[in-house]
PDB file of C-alpha atoms in Angstrom:
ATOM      1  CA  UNK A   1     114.333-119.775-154.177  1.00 84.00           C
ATOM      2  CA  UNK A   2     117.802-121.250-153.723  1.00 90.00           C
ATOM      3  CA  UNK A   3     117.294-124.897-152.724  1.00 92.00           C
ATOM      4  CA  UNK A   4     120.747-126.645-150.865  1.00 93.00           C
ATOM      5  CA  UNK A   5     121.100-130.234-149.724  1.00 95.00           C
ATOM      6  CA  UNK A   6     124.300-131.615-147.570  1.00 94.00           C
ATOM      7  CA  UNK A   7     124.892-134.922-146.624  1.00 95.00           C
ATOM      8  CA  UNK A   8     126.370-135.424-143.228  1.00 95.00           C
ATOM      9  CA  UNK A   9     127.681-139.313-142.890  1.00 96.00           C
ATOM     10  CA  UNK A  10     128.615-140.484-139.434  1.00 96.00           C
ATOM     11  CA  UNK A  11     129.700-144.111-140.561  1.00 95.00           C
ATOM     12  CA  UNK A  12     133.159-143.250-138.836  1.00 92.00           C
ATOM     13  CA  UNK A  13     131.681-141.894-135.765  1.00 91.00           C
ATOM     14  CA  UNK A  14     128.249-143.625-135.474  1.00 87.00           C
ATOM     15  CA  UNK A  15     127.109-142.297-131.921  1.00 88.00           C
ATOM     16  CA  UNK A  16     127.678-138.527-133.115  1.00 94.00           C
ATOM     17  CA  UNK A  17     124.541-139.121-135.259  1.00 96.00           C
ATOM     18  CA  UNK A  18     122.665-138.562-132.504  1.00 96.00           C
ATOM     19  CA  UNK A  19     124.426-135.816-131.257  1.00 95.00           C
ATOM     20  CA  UNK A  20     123.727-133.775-134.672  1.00 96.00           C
ATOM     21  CA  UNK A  21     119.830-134.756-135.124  1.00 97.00           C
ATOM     22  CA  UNK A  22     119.631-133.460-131.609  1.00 96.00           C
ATOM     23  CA  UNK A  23     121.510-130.052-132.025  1.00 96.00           C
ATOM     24  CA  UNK A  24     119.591-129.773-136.078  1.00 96.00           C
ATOM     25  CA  UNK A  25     116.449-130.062-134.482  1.00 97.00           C
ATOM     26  CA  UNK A  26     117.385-127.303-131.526  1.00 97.00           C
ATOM     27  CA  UNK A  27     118.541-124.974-134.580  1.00 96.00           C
ATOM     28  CA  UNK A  28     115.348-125.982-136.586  1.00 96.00           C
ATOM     29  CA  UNK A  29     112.776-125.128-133.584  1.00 97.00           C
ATOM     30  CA  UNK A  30     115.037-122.007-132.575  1.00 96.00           C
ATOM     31  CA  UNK A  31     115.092-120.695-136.085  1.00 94.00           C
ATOM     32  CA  UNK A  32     110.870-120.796-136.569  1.00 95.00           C
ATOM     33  CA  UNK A  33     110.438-119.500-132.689  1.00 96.00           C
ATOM     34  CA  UNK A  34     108.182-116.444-133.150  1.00 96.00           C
ATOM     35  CA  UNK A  35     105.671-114.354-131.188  1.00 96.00           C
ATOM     36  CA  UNK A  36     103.306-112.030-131.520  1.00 94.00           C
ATOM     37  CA  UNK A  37     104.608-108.141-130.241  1.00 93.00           C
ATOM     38  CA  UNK A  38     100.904-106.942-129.755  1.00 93.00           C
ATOM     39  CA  UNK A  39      99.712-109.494-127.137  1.00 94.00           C
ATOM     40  CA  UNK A  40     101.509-108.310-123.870  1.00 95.00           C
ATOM     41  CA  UNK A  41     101.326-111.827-122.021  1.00 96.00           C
ATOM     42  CA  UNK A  42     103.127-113.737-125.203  1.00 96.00           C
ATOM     43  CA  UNK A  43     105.870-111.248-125.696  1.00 96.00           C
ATOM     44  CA  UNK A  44     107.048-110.966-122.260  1.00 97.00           C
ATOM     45  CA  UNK A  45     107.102-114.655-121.844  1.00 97.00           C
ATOM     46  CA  UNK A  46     108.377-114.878-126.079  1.00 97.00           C
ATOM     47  CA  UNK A  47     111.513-112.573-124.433  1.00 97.00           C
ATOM     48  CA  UNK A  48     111.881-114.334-121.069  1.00 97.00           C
ATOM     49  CA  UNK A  49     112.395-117.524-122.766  1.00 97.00           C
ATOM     50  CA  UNK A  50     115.013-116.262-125.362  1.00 97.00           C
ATOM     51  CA  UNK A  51     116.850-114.402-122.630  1.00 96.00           C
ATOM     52  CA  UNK A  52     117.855-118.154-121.335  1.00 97.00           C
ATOM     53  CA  UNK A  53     118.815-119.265-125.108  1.00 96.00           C
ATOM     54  CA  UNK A  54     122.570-118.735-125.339  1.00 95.00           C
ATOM     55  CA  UNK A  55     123.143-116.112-127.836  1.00 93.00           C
ATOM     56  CA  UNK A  56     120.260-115.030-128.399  1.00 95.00           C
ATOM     57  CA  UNK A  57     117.957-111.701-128.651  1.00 95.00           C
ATOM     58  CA  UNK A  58     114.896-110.504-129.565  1.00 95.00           C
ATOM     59  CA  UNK A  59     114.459-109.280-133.282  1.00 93.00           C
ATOM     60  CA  UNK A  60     110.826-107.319-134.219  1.00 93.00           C
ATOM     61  CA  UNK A  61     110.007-108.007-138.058  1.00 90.00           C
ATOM     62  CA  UNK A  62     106.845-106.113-139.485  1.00 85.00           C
ATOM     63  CA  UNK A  63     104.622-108.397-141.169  1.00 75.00           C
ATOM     64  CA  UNK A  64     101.660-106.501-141.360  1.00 78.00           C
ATOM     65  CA  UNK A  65     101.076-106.559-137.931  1.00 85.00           C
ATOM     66  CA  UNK A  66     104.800-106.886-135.797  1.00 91.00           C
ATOM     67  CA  UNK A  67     106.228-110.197-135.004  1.00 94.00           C
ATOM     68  CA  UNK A  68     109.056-110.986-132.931  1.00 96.00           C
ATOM     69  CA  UNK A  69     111.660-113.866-134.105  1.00 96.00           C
ATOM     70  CA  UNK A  70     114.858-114.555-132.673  1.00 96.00           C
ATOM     71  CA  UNK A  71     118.359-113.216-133.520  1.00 94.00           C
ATOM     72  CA  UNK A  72     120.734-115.560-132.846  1.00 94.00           C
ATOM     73  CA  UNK A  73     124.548-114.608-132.629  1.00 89.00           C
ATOM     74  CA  UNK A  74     123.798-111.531-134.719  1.00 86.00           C
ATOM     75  CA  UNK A  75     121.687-113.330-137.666  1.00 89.00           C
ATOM     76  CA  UNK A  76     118.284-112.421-137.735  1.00 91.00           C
ATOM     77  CA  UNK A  77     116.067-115.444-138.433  1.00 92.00           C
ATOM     78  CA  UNK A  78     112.429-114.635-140.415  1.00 87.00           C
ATOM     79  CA  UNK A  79     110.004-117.303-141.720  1.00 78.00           C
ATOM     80  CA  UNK A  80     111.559-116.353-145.208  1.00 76.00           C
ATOM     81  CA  UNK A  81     114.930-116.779-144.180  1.00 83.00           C
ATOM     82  CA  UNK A  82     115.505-120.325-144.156  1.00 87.00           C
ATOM     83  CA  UNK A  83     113.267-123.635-144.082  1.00 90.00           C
ATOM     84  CA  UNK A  84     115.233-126.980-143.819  1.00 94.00           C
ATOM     85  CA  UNK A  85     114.293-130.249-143.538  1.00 97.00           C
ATOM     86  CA  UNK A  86     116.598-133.930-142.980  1.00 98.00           C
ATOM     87  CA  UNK A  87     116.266-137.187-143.476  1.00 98.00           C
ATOM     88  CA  UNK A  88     118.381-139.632-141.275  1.00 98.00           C
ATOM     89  CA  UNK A  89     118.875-142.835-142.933  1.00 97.00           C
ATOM     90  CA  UNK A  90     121.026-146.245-142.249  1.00 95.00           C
ATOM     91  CA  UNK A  91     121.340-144.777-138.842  1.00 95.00           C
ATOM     92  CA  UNK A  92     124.614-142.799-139.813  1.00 96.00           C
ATOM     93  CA  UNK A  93     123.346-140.884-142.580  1.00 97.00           C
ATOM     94  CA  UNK A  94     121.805-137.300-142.093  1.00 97.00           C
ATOM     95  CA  UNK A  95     120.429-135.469-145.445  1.00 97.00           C
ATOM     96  CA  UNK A  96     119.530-131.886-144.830  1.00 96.00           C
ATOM     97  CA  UNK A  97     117.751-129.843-147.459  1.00 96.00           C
ATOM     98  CA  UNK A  98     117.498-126.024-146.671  1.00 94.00           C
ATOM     99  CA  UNK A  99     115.586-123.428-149.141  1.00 93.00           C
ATOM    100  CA  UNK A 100     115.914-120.388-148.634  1.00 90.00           C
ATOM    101  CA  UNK A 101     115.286-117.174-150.961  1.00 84.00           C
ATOM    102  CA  UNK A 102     118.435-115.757-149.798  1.00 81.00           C
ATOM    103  CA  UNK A 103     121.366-117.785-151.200  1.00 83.00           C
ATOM    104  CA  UNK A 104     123.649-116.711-148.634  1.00 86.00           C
ATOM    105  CA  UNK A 105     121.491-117.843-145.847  1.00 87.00           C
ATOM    106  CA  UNK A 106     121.888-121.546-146.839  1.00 90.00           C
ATOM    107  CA  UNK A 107     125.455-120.968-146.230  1.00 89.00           C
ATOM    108  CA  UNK A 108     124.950-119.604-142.824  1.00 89.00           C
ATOM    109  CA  UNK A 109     122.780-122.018-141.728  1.00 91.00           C
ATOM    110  CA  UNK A 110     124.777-125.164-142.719  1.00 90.00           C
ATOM    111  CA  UNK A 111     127.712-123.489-140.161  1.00 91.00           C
ATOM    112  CA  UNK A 112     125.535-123.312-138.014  1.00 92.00           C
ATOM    113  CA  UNK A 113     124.555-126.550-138.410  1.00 92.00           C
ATOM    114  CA  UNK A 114     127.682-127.880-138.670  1.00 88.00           C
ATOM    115  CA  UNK A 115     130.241-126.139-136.014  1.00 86.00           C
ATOM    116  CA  UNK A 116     130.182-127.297-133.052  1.00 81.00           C
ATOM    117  CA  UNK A 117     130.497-123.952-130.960  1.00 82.00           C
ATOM    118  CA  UNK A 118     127.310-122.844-132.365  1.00 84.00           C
ATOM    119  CA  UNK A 119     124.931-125.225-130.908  1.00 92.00           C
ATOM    120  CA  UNK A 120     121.580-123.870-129.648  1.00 95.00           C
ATOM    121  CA  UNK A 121     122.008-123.885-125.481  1.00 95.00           C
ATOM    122  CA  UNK A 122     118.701-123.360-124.521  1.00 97.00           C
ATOM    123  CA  UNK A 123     117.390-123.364-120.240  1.00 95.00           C
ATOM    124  CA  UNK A 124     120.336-121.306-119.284  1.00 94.00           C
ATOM    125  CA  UNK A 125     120.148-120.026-116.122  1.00 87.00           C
ATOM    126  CA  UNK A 126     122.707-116.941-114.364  1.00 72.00           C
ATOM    127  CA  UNK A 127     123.598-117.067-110.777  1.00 64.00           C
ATOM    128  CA  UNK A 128     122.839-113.218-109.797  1.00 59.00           C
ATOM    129  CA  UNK A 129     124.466-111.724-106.584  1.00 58.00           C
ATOM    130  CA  UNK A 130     122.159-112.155-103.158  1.00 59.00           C
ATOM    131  CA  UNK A 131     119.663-110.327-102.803  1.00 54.00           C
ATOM    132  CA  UNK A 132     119.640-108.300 -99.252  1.00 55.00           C
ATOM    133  CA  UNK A 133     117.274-110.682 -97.736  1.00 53.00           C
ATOM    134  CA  UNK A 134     119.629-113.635 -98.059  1.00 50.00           C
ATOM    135  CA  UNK A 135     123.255-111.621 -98.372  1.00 52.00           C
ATOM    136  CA  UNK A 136     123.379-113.165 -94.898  1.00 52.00           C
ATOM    137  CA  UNK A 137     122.972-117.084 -95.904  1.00 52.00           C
ATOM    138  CA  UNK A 138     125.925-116.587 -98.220  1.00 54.00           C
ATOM    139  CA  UNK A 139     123.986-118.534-101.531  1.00 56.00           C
ATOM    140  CA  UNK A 140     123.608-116.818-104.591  1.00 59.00           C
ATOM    141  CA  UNK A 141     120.402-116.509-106.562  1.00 64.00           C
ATOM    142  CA  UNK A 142     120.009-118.549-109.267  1.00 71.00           C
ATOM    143  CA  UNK A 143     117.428-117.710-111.770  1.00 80.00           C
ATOM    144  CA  UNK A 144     115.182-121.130-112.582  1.00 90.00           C
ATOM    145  CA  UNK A 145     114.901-122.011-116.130  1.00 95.00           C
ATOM    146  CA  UNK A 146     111.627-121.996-117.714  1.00 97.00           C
ATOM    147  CA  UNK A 147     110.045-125.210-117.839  1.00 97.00           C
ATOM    148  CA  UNK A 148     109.031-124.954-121.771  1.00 98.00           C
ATOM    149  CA  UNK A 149     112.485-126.470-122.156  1.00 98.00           C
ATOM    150  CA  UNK A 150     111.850-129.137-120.552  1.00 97.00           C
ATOM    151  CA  UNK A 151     109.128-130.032-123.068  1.00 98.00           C
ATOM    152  CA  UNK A 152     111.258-129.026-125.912  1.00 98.00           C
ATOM    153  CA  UNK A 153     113.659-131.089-124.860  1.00 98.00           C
ATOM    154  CA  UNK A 154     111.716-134.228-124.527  1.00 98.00           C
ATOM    155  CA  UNK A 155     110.258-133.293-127.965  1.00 98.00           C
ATOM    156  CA  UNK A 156     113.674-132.941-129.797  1.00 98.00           C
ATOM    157  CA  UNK A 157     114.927-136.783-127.700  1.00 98.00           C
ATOM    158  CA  UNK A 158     111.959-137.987-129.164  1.00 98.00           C
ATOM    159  CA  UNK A 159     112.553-137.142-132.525  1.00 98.00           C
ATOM    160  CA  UNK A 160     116.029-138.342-132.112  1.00 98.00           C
ATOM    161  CA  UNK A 161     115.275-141.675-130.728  1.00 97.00           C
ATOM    162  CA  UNK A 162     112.558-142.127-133.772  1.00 98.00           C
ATOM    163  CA  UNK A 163     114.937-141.584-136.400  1.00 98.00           C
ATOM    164  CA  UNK A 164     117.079-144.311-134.973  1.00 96.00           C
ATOM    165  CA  UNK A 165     114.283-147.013-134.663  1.00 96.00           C
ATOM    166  CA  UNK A 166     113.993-149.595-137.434  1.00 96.00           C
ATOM    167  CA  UNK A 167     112.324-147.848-140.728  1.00 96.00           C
ATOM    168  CA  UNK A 168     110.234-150.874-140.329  1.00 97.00           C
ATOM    169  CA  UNK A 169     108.154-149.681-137.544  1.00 97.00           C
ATOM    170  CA  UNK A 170     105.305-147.596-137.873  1.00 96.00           C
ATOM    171  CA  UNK A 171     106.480-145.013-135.764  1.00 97.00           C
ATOM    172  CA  UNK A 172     110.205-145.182-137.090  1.00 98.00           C
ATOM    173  CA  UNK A 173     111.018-141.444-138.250  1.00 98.00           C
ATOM    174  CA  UNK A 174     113.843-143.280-139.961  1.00 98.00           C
ATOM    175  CA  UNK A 175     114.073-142.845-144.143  1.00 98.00           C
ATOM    176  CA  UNK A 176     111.123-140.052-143.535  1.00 98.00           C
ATOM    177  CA  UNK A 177     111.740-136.484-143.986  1.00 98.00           C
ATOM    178  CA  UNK A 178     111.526-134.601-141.345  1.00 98.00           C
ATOM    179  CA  UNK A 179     110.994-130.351-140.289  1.00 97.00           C
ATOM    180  CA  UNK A 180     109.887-127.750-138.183  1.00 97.00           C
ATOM    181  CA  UNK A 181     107.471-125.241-140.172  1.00 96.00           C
ATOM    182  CA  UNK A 182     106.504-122.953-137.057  1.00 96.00           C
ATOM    183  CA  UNK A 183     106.727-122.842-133.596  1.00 97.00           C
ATOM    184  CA  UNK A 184     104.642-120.209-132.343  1.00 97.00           C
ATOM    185  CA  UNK A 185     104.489-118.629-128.416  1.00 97.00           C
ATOM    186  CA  UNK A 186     101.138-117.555-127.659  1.00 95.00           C
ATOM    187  CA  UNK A 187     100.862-116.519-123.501  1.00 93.00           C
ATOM    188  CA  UNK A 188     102.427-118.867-121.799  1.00 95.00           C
ATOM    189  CA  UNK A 189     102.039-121.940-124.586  1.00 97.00           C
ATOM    190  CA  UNK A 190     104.165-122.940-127.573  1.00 98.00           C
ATOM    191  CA  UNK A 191     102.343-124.352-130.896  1.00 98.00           C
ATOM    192  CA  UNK A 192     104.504-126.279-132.927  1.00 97.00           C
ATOM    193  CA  UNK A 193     104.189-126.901-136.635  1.00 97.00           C
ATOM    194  CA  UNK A 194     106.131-129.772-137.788  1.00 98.00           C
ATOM    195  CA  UNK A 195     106.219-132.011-141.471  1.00 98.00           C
ATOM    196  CA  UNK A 196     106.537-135.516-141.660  1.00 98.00           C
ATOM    197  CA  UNK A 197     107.405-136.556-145.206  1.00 97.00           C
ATOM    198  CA  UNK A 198     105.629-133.747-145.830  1.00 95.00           C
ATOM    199  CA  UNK A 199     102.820-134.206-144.137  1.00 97.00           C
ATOM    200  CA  UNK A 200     101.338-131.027-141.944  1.00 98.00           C
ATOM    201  CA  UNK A 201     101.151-131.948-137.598  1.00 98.00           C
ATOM    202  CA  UNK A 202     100.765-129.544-135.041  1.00 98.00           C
ATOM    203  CA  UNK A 203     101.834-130.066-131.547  1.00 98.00           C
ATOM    204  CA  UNK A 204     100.581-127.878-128.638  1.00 98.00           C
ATOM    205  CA  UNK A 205     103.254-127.851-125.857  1.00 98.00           C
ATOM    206  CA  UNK A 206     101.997-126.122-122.427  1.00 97.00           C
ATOM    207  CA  UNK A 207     104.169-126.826-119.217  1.00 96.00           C
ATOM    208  CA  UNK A 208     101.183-125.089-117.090  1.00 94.00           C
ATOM    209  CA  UNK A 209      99.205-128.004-117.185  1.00 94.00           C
ATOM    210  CA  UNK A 210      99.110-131.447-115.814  1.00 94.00           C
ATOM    211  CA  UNK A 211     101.466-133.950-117.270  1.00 91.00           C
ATOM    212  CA  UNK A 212      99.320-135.967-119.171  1.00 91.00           C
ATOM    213  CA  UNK A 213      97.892-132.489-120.938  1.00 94.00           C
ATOM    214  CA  UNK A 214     101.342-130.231-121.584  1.00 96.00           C
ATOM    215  CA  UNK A 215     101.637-132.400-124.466  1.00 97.00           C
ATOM    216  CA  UNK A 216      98.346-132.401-127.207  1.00 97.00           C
ATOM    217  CA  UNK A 217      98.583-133.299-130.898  1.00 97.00           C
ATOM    218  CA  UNK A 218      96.069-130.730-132.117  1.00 97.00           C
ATOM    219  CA  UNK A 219      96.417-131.892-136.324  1.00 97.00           C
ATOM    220  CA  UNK A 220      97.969-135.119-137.636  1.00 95.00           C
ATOM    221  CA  UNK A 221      97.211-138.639-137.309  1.00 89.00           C
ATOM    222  CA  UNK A 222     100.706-140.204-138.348  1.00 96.00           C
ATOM    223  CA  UNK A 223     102.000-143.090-136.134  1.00 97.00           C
ATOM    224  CA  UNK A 224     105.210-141.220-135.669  1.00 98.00           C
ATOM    225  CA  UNK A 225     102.814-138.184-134.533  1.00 98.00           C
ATOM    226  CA  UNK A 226     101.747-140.247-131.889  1.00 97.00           C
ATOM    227  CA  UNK A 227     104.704-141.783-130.882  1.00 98.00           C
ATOM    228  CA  UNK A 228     106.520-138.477-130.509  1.00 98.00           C
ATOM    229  CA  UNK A 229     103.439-137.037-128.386  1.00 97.00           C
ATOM    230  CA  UNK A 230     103.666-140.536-126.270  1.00 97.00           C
ATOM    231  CA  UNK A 231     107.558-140.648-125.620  1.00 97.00           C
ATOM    232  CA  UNK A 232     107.451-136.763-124.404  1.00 97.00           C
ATOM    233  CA  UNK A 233     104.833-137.774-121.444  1.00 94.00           C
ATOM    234  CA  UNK A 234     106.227-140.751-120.595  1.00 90.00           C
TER     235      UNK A 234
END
């Protein structure tokens, strides 16, 4: 196991701290995105929602039974391939720690990280030519993104916005170590596996359901838990 950490320090450019805890966290949930291939229901929604992630494809890996992660501007992502974790401290400060048991993988995934004109675009949508039913109203068709990203999104502002309260408060994220161990799609529903220092919570996201229920902490009592669960059905 090669084990990597970089320290990213915004003290120059304080508001781009945000800006990179949002686009780490994007890479962190895109990287762990996985799917059954047996269930029919859960892989055709698992491949709907990566064909509106920028860059991305579907990649089958055969662990015992076949599993589908995503392949994301040609590197295929596995649970094995890379695990990383940050801690955003004095507001400007992001350490990320990434393991990996493939040495140049740690590499990779700092770029990524890192370069600007990789961040994860996720909800994007392609206008398609008119159909022949409205060829005559002159409007294109433009495909609707899936409402999942909605929820992700709210779930990786939340984060965001927790790392930058005071460390003080129980549900500051600040000076904790944060990262994203799994985030499964099962039908139509994604279960997300996340570590607080540490600390195992799991997150059921479901944009079927009523607003006060797409969001359900299913494991893990922490404050910042809570607050993250709170913020994203505000």
């Amino acid at each position: 196991m090669v084990v990597e950490e970089v320290r990213y320090d915004f003290a120059d450019y304080p508001k781009y701290a945000d800006d990179f805890v949002r686009d780490l966290v994007k890479l962190m949930i895109m990287s762990k995105m996985n799917s059954t291939a047996r269930n029919t229901s859960s892989k055709t929604y698992f491949q709907r929602l990566v064909s509106q992630m920028e860059g991305c494809e579907t990649n089958v890996v055969k662990y015992g039974q076949p599993l589908l992660y995503v392949q994301y501007r040609g590197i295929q992502f596995t649970d094995q391939k890379v695990t990383s974790q940050f801690v955003r401290s004095k507001g400007h400060i992001i350490d990320v720690t990434m393991e990996s048991v493939f040495g140049d993988f740690i590499k990779t995934f700092d770029n990524l990280a890192s370069m600007s004109e990789s961040k994860v675009k996720w909800g994007v949508v392609v206008t398609t030519a008119p159909s022949a039913d409205t060829a005559t109203s002159g409007n294109d068709e433009k495909e609707k993104p899936e409402s999942m990203f909605a929820l992700l999104d709210k779930f990786v502002e939340a984060v965001c916005r927790l790392t930058a309260l005071d460390p003080v408060s129980p549900n500051s994220l600040a000076e904790k170590r944060f990262g994203i161990r799994n985030a499964s799609v099962s039908r139509k529903s994604l279960r997300m596996e996340f570590l607080i220092d540490g600390k195992l919570h799991i997150m059921e996201l479901n944009p079927g359901k009523k607003k006060e229920k797409s969001v359900e902490l299913l494991f893990g009592d922490s404050e910042a838990a809570k607050a993250i669960a709170a913020l994203m059905i505000q």
